[in-house]
Coordinates of C-alpha atoms in Angstrom, one line a residue:
H1042 CA 75.5 96.6 102.7
I1043 CA 73.0 99.5 102.8
E1044 CA 74.9 100.7 105.9
S1045 CA 78.0 101.5 103.9
S1046 CA 76.2 104.3 102.1
M1047 CA 75.8 105.8 105.6
L1048 CA 72.1 106.2 104.8
V1049 CA 69.1 104.5 106.3
P1050 CA 67.3 102.3 103.7
S1051 CA 64.6 104.9 102.9
E1052 CA 67.3 107.5 102.0
F1053 CA 69.4 104.9 100.1
A1054 CA 66.4 104.2 97.9
R1055 CA 65.9 107.8 97.1
L1056 CA 69.4 107.8 95.4
A1057 CA 69.4 104.3 94.0
V1058 CA 66.2 104.6 91.9
I1059 CA 67.6 107.5 89.8
H1060 CA 70.1 104.9 88.5
G1061 CA 67.5 102.3 87.6
T1062 CA 67.9 100.2 90.7
V1063 CA 64.5 98.8 91.8
A1064 CA 65.7 96.2 94.4
T1065 CA 68.7 95.3 96.5
V1066 CA 69.9 92.1 98.1
S1067 CA 71.3 93.5 101.3
D1068 CA 73.1 92.0 104.2
P1069 CA 72.3 94.0 107.4
H1070 CA 75.4 92.5 108.9
E1071 CA 76.9 95.9 109.9
I1072 CA 74.0 97.2 112.0
A1073 CA 73.5 93.7 113.4
N1074 CA 77.1 93.8 114.8
V1075 CA 76.2 97.0 116.6
M1076 CA 72.5 96.4 117.6
G1077 CA 71.7 92.7 117.1
I1078 CA 68.2 91.7 115.9
A1079 CA 66.9 95.2 116.8
G1080 CA 69.2 96.5 114.1
V1081 CA 67.9 94.0 111.5
N1082 CA 64.3 95.0 112.5
Y1083 CA 65.2 98.7 112.1
M1084 CA 66.4 98.1 108.5
I1085 CA 63.3 96.1 107.5
E1086 CA 60.9 98.6 109.1
N1087 CA 62.6 101.7 107.6
G1088 CA 62.8 100.0 104.2
N1089 CA 59.1 99.3 104.2
L1090 CA 58.3 103.0 104.3
V1091 CA 59.2 103.6 100.7
P1092 CA 58.4 102.1 97.3
F1093 CA 61.4 99.9 96.8
H1094 CA 62.3 96.2 97.2
F1095 CA 64.7 95.6 100.0
N1096 CA 65.6 91.9 100.3
F1097 CA 67.5 91.4 103.5
G1098 CA 69.5 88.4 104.7
A1099 CA 70.0 86.9 108.1
P1100 CA 73.5 87.9 109.2
S1101 CA 75.6 84.7 109.7
C1102 CA 78.6 86.1 111.6
V1103 CA 77.7 88.4 114.5
P1104 CA 80.2 88.9 115.8
A1105 CA 82.3 88.3 112.7
T1106 CA 85.1 86.7 114.8
I1107 CA 85.9 86.1 118.4
F1108 CA 89.0 88.3 118.0
E1109 CA 87.2 91.6 118.3
T1110 CA 84.6 93.3 120.5
A1111 CA 81.2 93.7 118.9
G1112 CA 78.0 95.2 120.2
A1113 CA 75.8 92.1 119.8
T1114 CA 75.7 88.4 119.2
L1115 CA 73.4 86.4 116.9
N1116 CA 73.6 82.7 117.8
A1117 CA 72.3 79.8 115.7
H1118 CA 68.8 80.1 117.3
D1119 CA 68.6 83.8 116.5
V1120 CA 69.6 83.1 112.9
E1121 CA 67.0 80.3 112.6
Q1122 CA 64.3 82.6 113.8
L1123 CA 65.3 85.3 111.3
L1124 CA 65.3 82.8 108.4
E1125 CA 61.8 81.8 109.2
R1126 CA 60.6 85.3 108.4
K1127 CA 59.3 86.0 104.9
E1128 CA 61.2 89.3 104.8
I1129 CA 64.5 87.4 105.2
K1130 CA 65.5 86.0 101.8
Y1131 CA 68.8 84.2 102.5
L1132 CA 71.6 83.5 104.9
S1133 CA 74.1 86.4 104.6
E1134 CA 77.8 85.9 103.7
M1135 CA 79.3 83.1 105.7
M1136 CA 82.6 84.8 106.5
N1137 CA 83.8 82.2 109.0
Y1138 CA 85.3 80.0 106.4
P1139 CA 87.7 78.3 108.9
G1140 CA 84.6 77.4 110.9
V1141 CA 82.9 75.9 107.9
I1142 CA 86.0 73.9 106.9
S1143 CA 86.4 72.6 110.4
G1144 CA 82.7 71.9 110.9
D1145 CA 82.2 74.3 113.8
V1146 CA 78.9 73.2 115.4
E1147 CA 77.4 76.7 115.7
V1148 CA 78.3 77.6 112.1
M1149 CA 76.9 74.3 110.7
K1150 CA 73.6 74.9 112.6
K1151 CA 73.2 78.3 110.9
I1152 CA 73.8 76.7 107.5
A1153 CA 71.3 73.9 108.3
S1154 CA 68.7 76.5 109.2
A1155 CA 68.9 78.0 105.7
Q1156 CA 68.8 74.6 104.0
K1157 CA 65.7 73.7 106.1
V1158 CA 63.7 76.7 104.7
N1159 CA 65.2 76.4 101.2
K1160 CA 66.9 79.8 101.3
P1161 CA 70.3 80.4 99.5
I1162 CA 73.5 80.8 101.5
D1163 CA 76.0 83.6 100.5
G1164 CA 79.7 83.0 100.7
H1165 CA 82.7 85.1 101.6
A1166 CA 86.1 83.4 101.0
P1167 CA 88.6 85.8 99.5
G1168 CA 91.5 84.1 97.8
L1169 CA 90.3 80.6 98.8
T1170 CA 90.8 77.9 96.2
G1171 CA 91.9 74.2 96.1
E1172 CA 90.7 71.6 98.6
D1173 CA 89.9 74.1 101.3
A1174 CA 87.6 76.0 98.9
I1175 CA 85.9 72.7 97.9
M1176 CA 85.3 71.8 101.5
Y1177 CA 84.0 75.4 102.1
I1178 CA 81.6 75.2 99.2
S1179 CA 80.2 71.8 100.1
A1180 CA 80.0 72.8 103.8
G1181 CA 79.9 69.3 105.2
A1182 CA 78.0 67.7 102.3
P1183 CA 79.7 65.3 99.9
A1184 CA 82.4 66.9 97.7
G1185 CA 80.8 68.3 94.6
T1186 CA 77.7 69.5 96.4
T1187 CA 77.2 73.3 96.3
V1188 CA 75.8 74.4 99.7
I1189 CA 77.4 77.9 99.9
T1190 CA 76.3 79.3 96.5
T1191 CA 77.9 82.7 95.9
D1192 CA 81.1 84.7 96.5
H1193 CA 81.6 88.4 96.0
E1194 CA 85.2 88.5 97.3
C1195 CA 86.9 87.0 94.2
F1196 CA 89.8 89.3 93.1
T1197 CA 91.4 87.3 90.3
Y1198 CA 90.1 85.6 87.2
E1199 CA 91.6 82.3 88.2
E1200 CA 89.8 82.4 91.6
G1201 CA 86.5 83.3 90.1
L1202 CA 86.8 80.5 87.4
F1203 CA 87.7 77.9 90.1
K1204 CA 84.6 78.8 92.2
I1205 CA 82.3 78.8 89.2
Q1206 CA 83.6 75.4 88.1
H1207 CA 82.7 74.2 91.6
G1208 CA 79.2 75.4 91.5
M1209 CA 79.4 78.9 93.0
K1210 CA 78.0 82.0 91.4
V1211 CA 80.4 84.9 91.3
L1212 CA 79.3 88.5 92.1
I1213 CA 81.4 91.0 90.3
R1214 CA 82.0 93.8 92.8
E1215 CA 82.7 97.4 92.2
G1216 CA 82.4 99.5 95.3
S1217 CA 84.0 102.6 96.7
A1218 CA 87.1 100.8 97.8
A1219 CA 87.1 97.2 96.5
K1220 CA 87.1 97.1 92.7
N1221 CA 87.2 93.7 90.9
F1222 CA 85.4 94.4 87.7
V1223 CA 88.4 94.4 85.3
A1224 CA 89.8 91.1 86.8
L1225 CA 86.5 89.3 86.5
I1226 CA 84.3 90.7 83.7
E1227 CA 85.4 88.1 81.1
L1228 CA 83.7 85.4 83.2
L1229 CA 80.4 86.9 82.1
N1230 CA 81.1 86.0 78.5
E1231 CA 81.9 82.5 79.4
Y1232 CA 79.4 81.8 82.2
P1233 CA 76.4 84.2 81.8
D1234 CA 74.1 82.2 84.1
M1235 CA 76.7 82.2 86.9
I1236 CA 77.4 86.0 87.2
M1237 CA 75.8 88.8 89.1
F1238 CA 76.8 92.5 89.7
C1239 CA 77.5 93.8 93.2
S1240 CA 78.3 97.2 94.7
D1241 CA 78.9 95.7 98.2
D1242 CA 80.1 99.0 99.9
K1243 CA 79.3 102.3 98.3
H1244 CA 79.7 105.7 100.0
P1245 CA 77.0 108.3 99.5
N1246 CA 78.9 110.5 97.1
D1247 CA 79.6 107.6 94.8
L1248 CA 75.9 106.5 95.0
V1249 CA 74.9 109.9 93.7
R1250 CA 77.0 109.2 90.6
G1251 CA 75.8 105.7 89.9
H1252 CA 75.0 102.2 91.1
I1253 CA 74.6 98.9 89.3
N1254 CA 74.0 100.8 86.1
Q1255 CA 77.7 101.7 86.1
L1256 CA 78.7 98.0 85.9
V1257 CA 76.1 97.4 83.1
K1258 CA 77.6 100.3 81.0
R1259 CA 81.1 99.1 81.6
A1260 CA 80.3 95.6 80.6
L1261 CA 78.7 96.8 77.4
L1262 CA 81.9 98.8 76.7
H1263 CA 83.8 95.6 77.1
Q1264 CA 81.8 94.2 74.2
I1265 CA 79.9 91.7 76.4
D1266 CA 76.7 90.6 74.7
F1267 CA 73.8 92.8 75.7
W1268 CA 71.5 90.0 76.9
K1269 CA 74.3 88.5 79.0
V1270 CA 74.8 91.8 80.7
I1271 CA 71.1 92.4 81.3
R1272 CA 70.8 88.8 82.6
A1273 CA 73.5 89.5 85.2
A1274 CA 71.8 92.6 86.4
T1275 CA 68.2 91.4 86.5
L1276 CA 67.3 87.7 85.9
N1277 CA 70.1 86.0 87.7
P1278 CA 69.6 87.7 91.1
V1279 CA 65.8 87.4 91.0
L1280 CA 66.0 83.7 90.3
H1281 CA 68.9 82.9 92.6
Y1282 CA 67.5 84.7 95.6
Q1283 CA 63.8 83.9 94.8
L1284 CA 63.0 87.6 94.9
D1285 CA 59.5 89.2 94.7
C1286 CA 60.6 92.0 92.4
G1287 CA 59.2 91.8 88.9
L1288 CA 60.4 90.0 85.8
L1289 CA 57.4 91.4 83.9
R1290 CA 55.5 88.1 83.9
E1291 CA 51.8 88.2 84.3
G1292 CA 51.0 89.0 87.9
D1293 CA 54.5 90.3 88.7
S1294 CA 55.2 93.6 90.4
A1295 CA 55.6 96.3 87.7
D1296 CA 59.3 97.0 88.2
F1297 CA 61.0 98.3 85.2
I1298 CA 63.1 101.2 83.7
V1299 CA 62.9 103.3 80.6
V1300 CA 66.2 104.0 78.9
D1301 CA 67.3 106.2 75.9
D1302 CA 68.7 103.3 73.9
L1303 CA 70.2 99.9 74.3
T1304 CA 73.8 101.2 73.7
Q1305 CA 74.1 104.1 76.1
L1306 CA 71.5 102.7 78.5
N1307 CA 70.9 106.0 80.2
V1308 CA 68.0 105.7 82.7
L1309 CA 65.1 108.1 81.9
Q1310 CA 62.5 106.6 84.2
T1311 CA 62.3 104.1 87.0
Y1312 CA 59.1 102.3 88.1
V1313 CA 58.8 100.3 91.3
K1314 CA 55.5 98.5 92.0
G1315 CA 53.9 100.4 89.2
I1316 CA 54.9 103.8 90.7
L1317 CA 57.1 106.3 88.8
V1318 CA 59.8 106.8 91.4
A1319 CA 62.5 108.6 89.4
E1320 CA 62.7 110.6 86.1
N1321 CA 65.6 112.3 84.4
G1322 CA 67.9 112.1 87.4
S1323 CA 65.2 113.3 89.9
S1324 CA 63.9 111.0 92.7
F1325 CA 60.2 111.1 93.5
I1326 CA 60.6 109.1 96.7
E1327 CA 59.8 111.5 99.5
K1328 CA 61.9 111.7 102.7
V1329 CA 60.2 109.9 105.6
K1330 CA 60.6 110.6 109.3
T1331 CA 62.4 107.9 111.2
H1332 CA 64.0 107.5 114.7
T1333 CA 67.5 106.7 115.6
I1334 CA 69.0 103.8 117.6
N1335 CA 72.6 103.5 118.9
N1336 CA 75.0 101.6 121.0
F1337 CA 77.9 103.7 122.1
N1338 CA 79.5 103.5 125.5
C1339 CA 83.1 104.8 125.8
N1340 CA 84.6 108.0 127.1
E1341 CA 87.2 110.4 125.7
K1342 CA 90.8 109.3 125.3
K1343 CA 94.1 111.0 126.1
P1344 CA 97.2 111.2 123.7
A1345 CA 99.1 109.0 126.2
D1346 CA 96.6 106.2 125.5
F1347 CA 98.1 105.8 122.0
R1348 CA 101.7 105.5 123.0
I1349 CA 103.7 102.4 122.1
F1350 CA 106.9 101.8 124.0
S1351 CA 109.6 99.5 122.7
R1352 CA 109.4 97.3 125.8
Q1353 CA 105.8 96.5 124.9
Q1354 CA 104.6 94.5 121.9
D1355 CA 107.2 91.8 122.5
V1356 CA 110.2 94.1 121.9
T1357 CA 113.0 92.8 124.1
Q1358 CA 114.7 94.7 126.9
A1359 CA 117.9 94.9 124.8
D1360 CA 119.8 98.1 124.7
T1361 CA 118.5 100.8 122.3
A1362 CA 121.4 100.4 119.8
T1363 CA 120.7 96.7 119.4
L1364 CA 117.0 97.4 118.9
K1365 CA 117.7 100.0 116.2
R1366 CA 120.1 97.7 114.4
E1367 CA 118.2 94.5 114.3
T1368 CA 114.4 95.0 114.8
S1369 CA 111.7 95.4 112.2
I1370 CA 108.1 96.3 112.9
K1371 CA 105.1 94.6 111.1
V1372 CA 103.2 97.3 109.2
I1373 CA 99.8 96.9 107.6
E1374 CA 100.4 97.6 103.9
T1375 CA 97.2 98.7 102.2
H1376 CA 96.6 99.1 98.4
D1377 CA 94.1 101.4 96.8
G1378 CA 91.1 99.5 95.4
Q1379 CA 91.8 96.3 97.4
L1380 CA 90.6 95.0 100.7
I1381 CA 93.5 92.5 100.8
T1382 CA 96.5 93.8 102.7
K1383 CA 100.1 92.7 103.1
T1384 CA 102.7 92.8 105.8
Y1385 CA 105.4 95.4 105.3
L1386 CA 108.5 95.2 107.5
H1387 CA 109.8 98.6 108.6
P1388 CA 113.0 99.3 110.5
L1389 CA 112.3 100.1 114.1
S1390 CA 115.1 102.6 114.0
R1391 CA 112.9 104.9 111.9
L1392 CA 110.1 104.8 114.5
I1393 CA 111.8 104.9 117.9
N1394 CA 112.8 108.0 119.8
S1395 CA 115.1 108.6 122.7
K1396 CA 112.3 107.7 125.1
Q1397 CA 111.9 104.4 123.3
E1398 CA 108.5 105.5 122.1
L1399 CA 107.4 104.3 118.6
N1400 CA 106.0 107.1 116.5
A1401 CA 104.9 107.5 112.9
D1402 CA 107.4 107.8 110.1
V1403 CA 105.6 110.3 108.0
E1404 CA 108.4 110.8 105.5
N1405 CA 108.1 107.1 104.5
D1406 CA 104.3 107.0 104.8
V1407 CA 104.2 104.8 107.8
L1408 CA 101.5 106.1 110.1
K1409 CA 100.1 105.0 113.4
I1410 CA 96.7 103.3 113.3
T1411 CA 94.4 102.5 116.2
V1412 CA 91.2 100.7 116.9
V1413 CA 89.3 101.8 120.0
N1414 CA 86.5 99.8 121.6
R1415 CA 83.3 101.8 121.4
Y1416 CA 81.2 99.6 123.5
S1417 CA 83.1 100.0 126.8
D1418 CA 86.1 101.8 128.1
A1419 CA 89.3 100.0 127.2
M1420 CA 92.9 100.8 126.2
P1421 CA 93.2 101.3 122.4
A1422 CA 95.0 98.8 120.2
V1423 CA 97.8 100.5 118.3
A1424 CA 99.9 99.5 115.3
F1425 CA 101.3 101.0 112.0
I1426 CA 100.0 101.3 108.5
K1427 CA 101.5 102.2 105.1
N1428 CA 100.0 103.9 102.1
I1429 CA 97.3 106.0 103.8
G1430 CA 99.4 109.0 102.7
L1431 CA 98.6 111.6 105.3
K1432 CA 101.3 114.3 105.7
K1433 CA 99.5 116.0 108.7
G1434 CA 96.5 115.5 110.9
A1435 CA 94.5 112.3 111.3
I1436 CA 91.3 110.7 110.0
A1437 CA 88.9 108.6 112.1
S1438 CA 85.7 106.7 111.6
C1439 CA 83.2 104.6 113.6
V1440 CA 82.5 102.7 110.4
G1441 CA 85.1 100.0 111.1
H1442 CA 84.0 96.6 109.6
D1443 CA 82.7 94.4 111.0
S1444 CA 82.3 95.4 114.7
H1445 CA 82.3 99.2 114.0
N1446 CA 84.7 100.2 116.7
I1447 CA 86.5 103.5 116.2
I1448 CA 89.4 103.3 113.7
A1449 CA 91.8 106.1 113.1
A1450 CA 95.2 106.8 111.4
G1451 CA 97.4 109.8 111.8
V1452 CA 100.8 111.4 112.0
S1453 CA 100.9 111.7 115.8
D1454 CA 99.3 110.5 119.0
E1455 CA 97.9 114.0 119.6
M1456 CA 96.2 114.1 116.2
I1457 CA 94.9 110.6 116.5
C1458 CA 93.5 111.4 119.9
K1459 CA 91.8 114.5 118.6
A1460 CA 90.1 112.6 115.7
V1461 CA 89.0 109.7 118.0
N1462 CA 87.5 112.1 120.6
A1463 CA 85.5 113.9 117.8
I1464 CA 83.9 110.5 117.0
I1465 CA 83.3 109.7 120.7
N1466 CA 81.6 113.1 121.3
A1467 CA 79.4 112.7 118.3
R1468 CA 78.6 109.1 119.3
G1469 CA 79.6 107.9 115.8
G1470 CA 80.6 109.4 112.6
L1471 CA 83.6 110.3 110.4
A1472 CA 86.2 112.9 111.4
A1473 CA 89.2 114.5 109.8
V1474 CA 91.4 116.8 111.8
S1475 CA 94.6 119.0 111.6
E1476 CA 96.2 121.3 114.1
N1477 CA 93.7 124.1 113.4
D1478 CA 90.8 122.4 111.7
Q1479 CA 88.3 119.7 112.4
L1480 CA 85.4 118.3 110.2
I1481 CA 82.9 115.8 111.5
L1482 CA 80.1 113.9 109.7
P1483 CA 77.8 112.7 112.5
L1484 CA 76.2 109.2 112.1
P1485 CA 73.6 109.0 114.8
V1486 CA 72.0 105.7 113.7
A1487 CA 74.0 102.9 115.3
G1488 CA 77.1 105.1 114.8
I1489 CA 77.2 104.0 111.1
M1490 CA 74.3 105.7 109.4
T1491 CA 72.3 108.9 109.4
N1492 CA 68.6 109.7 108.7
A1493 CA 69.5 113.1 107.2
D1494 CA 68.7 113.9 103.6
A1495 CA 70.7 111.7 101.2
Y1496 CA 71.9 114.6 99.0
E1497 CA 73.0 116.6 102.0
V1498 CA 74.9 113.6 103.4
A1499 CA 76.6 113.0 100.0
A1500 CA 77.7 116.7 99.9
A1501 CA 79.0 116.5 103.5
Y1502 CA 80.9 113.3 102.8
E1503 CA 82.4 114.9 99.7
E1504 CA 83.6 117.7 101.8
I1505 CA 85.3 115.5 104.5
D1506 CA 86.7 113.2 101.9
D1507 CA 88.3 116.2 100.1
F1508 CA 89.7 117.4 103.5
A1509 CA 91.3 114.0 104.0
K1510 CA 93.0 114.3 100.6
K1511 CA 94.2 117.8 101.5
L1512 CA 95.8 116.3 104.5
G1513 CA 97.9 114.2 102.0
S1514 CA 96.0 111.0 101.3
K1515 CA 96.2 109.8 97.7
L1516 CA 93.6 107.1 98.2
A1517 CA 90.5 107.2 96.0
A1518 CA 88.3 106.7 99.1
P1519 CA 90.4 107.2 102.3
F1520 CA 87.6 106.6 104.8
M1521 CA 86.3 103.5 103.0
T1522 CA 89.9 102.1 102.9
L1523 CA 90.4 102.9 106.5
S1524 CA 87.1 101.1 107.5
F1525 CA 88.4 97.8 106.2
M1526 CA 91.6 97.8 108.2
A1527 CA 89.7 96.3 111.1
L1528 CA 88.1 93.6 108.8
L1529 CA 89.8 90.5 110.2
V1530 CA 88.2 88.0 107.8
I1531 CA 90.0 89.6 104.8
P1532 CA 93.7 88.7 104.8
Q1533 CA 96.4 89.4 105.5
L1534 CA 97.4 91.9 108.3
K1535 CA 94.6 93.8 110.1
L1536 CA 94.0 95.4 113.5
S1537 CA 91.1 94.8 116.0
D1538 CA 90.4 96.5 119.3
K1539 CA 92.3 93.5 120.8
G1540 CA 95.4 93.7 118.8
L1541 CA 97.3 93.0 115.5
F1542 CA 95.8 90.1 113.6
D1543 CA 97.2 87.8 111.0
G1544 CA 94.2 86.9 108.8
S1545 CA 96.1 84.2 106.9
K1546 CA 96.8 82.2 110.1
F1547 CA 93.6 83.6 111.8
E1548 CA 95.4 84.5 115.0
F1549 CA 96.9 87.5 116.8
T1550 CA 100.5 88.3 115.9
P1551 CA 103.1 90.5 117.7
L1552 CA 104.0 93.9 116.3
V1553 CA 107.7 93.0 116.1
A1554 CA 108.8 90.8 113.2

């Protein structure tokens, strides 16, 4: 997802080429959830302004689920029209695996549209194995048929092996938040034609440091055969997605890199379409002028909007003493480097005050989390989260997968409100606040990207990331982790603008255990 870099495609390319990247296979799913087809067109048009191969897919799940508010809808007819375009190379990750398994009519029409034009279908089924996975992979065809052909969400060796054995190619992901390289890399030794590398979601400061070249180097350090590694980074994606970028055959586009040697593999030069676009860490792709588009329609909130009272959220009207003694609250338990969350049960007695208000338990790292509808005025959804680590203040972001509502976590209603309003006033961005300070990184393009200079954005992100860590967060990428807490299609406990959601059962769940 180009959008996760917070950079428009032309600026993303300026950074990516210094690391030897000549092409991407990119799902414009994030901007499509905000802007619809207009967002997809924006990505294609902006990408065409620079010497780089952007290969976009047709987003398959807009909105991602019916359990959240998104800014747009792409129905089966819209997806069919996109797939007929030469710029669209594949059907993007089919996240609605329950819909595939149950044979949902709209889902199956989208899959059929990709098959009709012979374009591959990307998968998204974290943790799914066994009979359900086989039904998902075959997508209505006879068992043993591979219709959905990839998955980048595998997080254990056993899961990756199962999916390869049933015909799927596995994309080994190493992004800013989700890191699955160590668990999966041995699969490359055993199945070199079934593996590709993937960054998935990479923030701008991480993109300055490296891209797919980082996975290549790490694979070599794991003593994986050189040609197997190169195959995963080059040949496999070009063949699988039928890309136009060059394999240096006669008549191909002249896309190649020059490296120091085949052990260190440091990139000295990058050529795209025969043009020298980067050399010795400097990008020669010039910044281009581009416009902004957005979809942001909510007003400022008040601290009272984030209050939770014990009589709400299915807490009974029993006396306070009984509540304190017997009740536990479901808390989203996040873990650094993983998108998967768990349900942590926290005693209500540590959250409730004399007014029967539920507040953060900072001492035990149980903070309040909220998701605020950005597309219209509505009351925020509020729950609790563990392992964000803030000791003061709050952080907020309008990068909240997949619908990109405002998501925030903090130590108090006042701090959460301050951070949320900073995002609302900027009409999109990242914010970190304390009692006396406030940092904001504006994202004027759909509320999730900026057309500012890539290096300046990377520096600004580094600053706000550092501020979040000074507020107490121990996470490697606090904002990236926060952004996935509204991603309902990744189990287990998440929060949408409509309420607390159990991703294992694919249904809303009460706050009280």
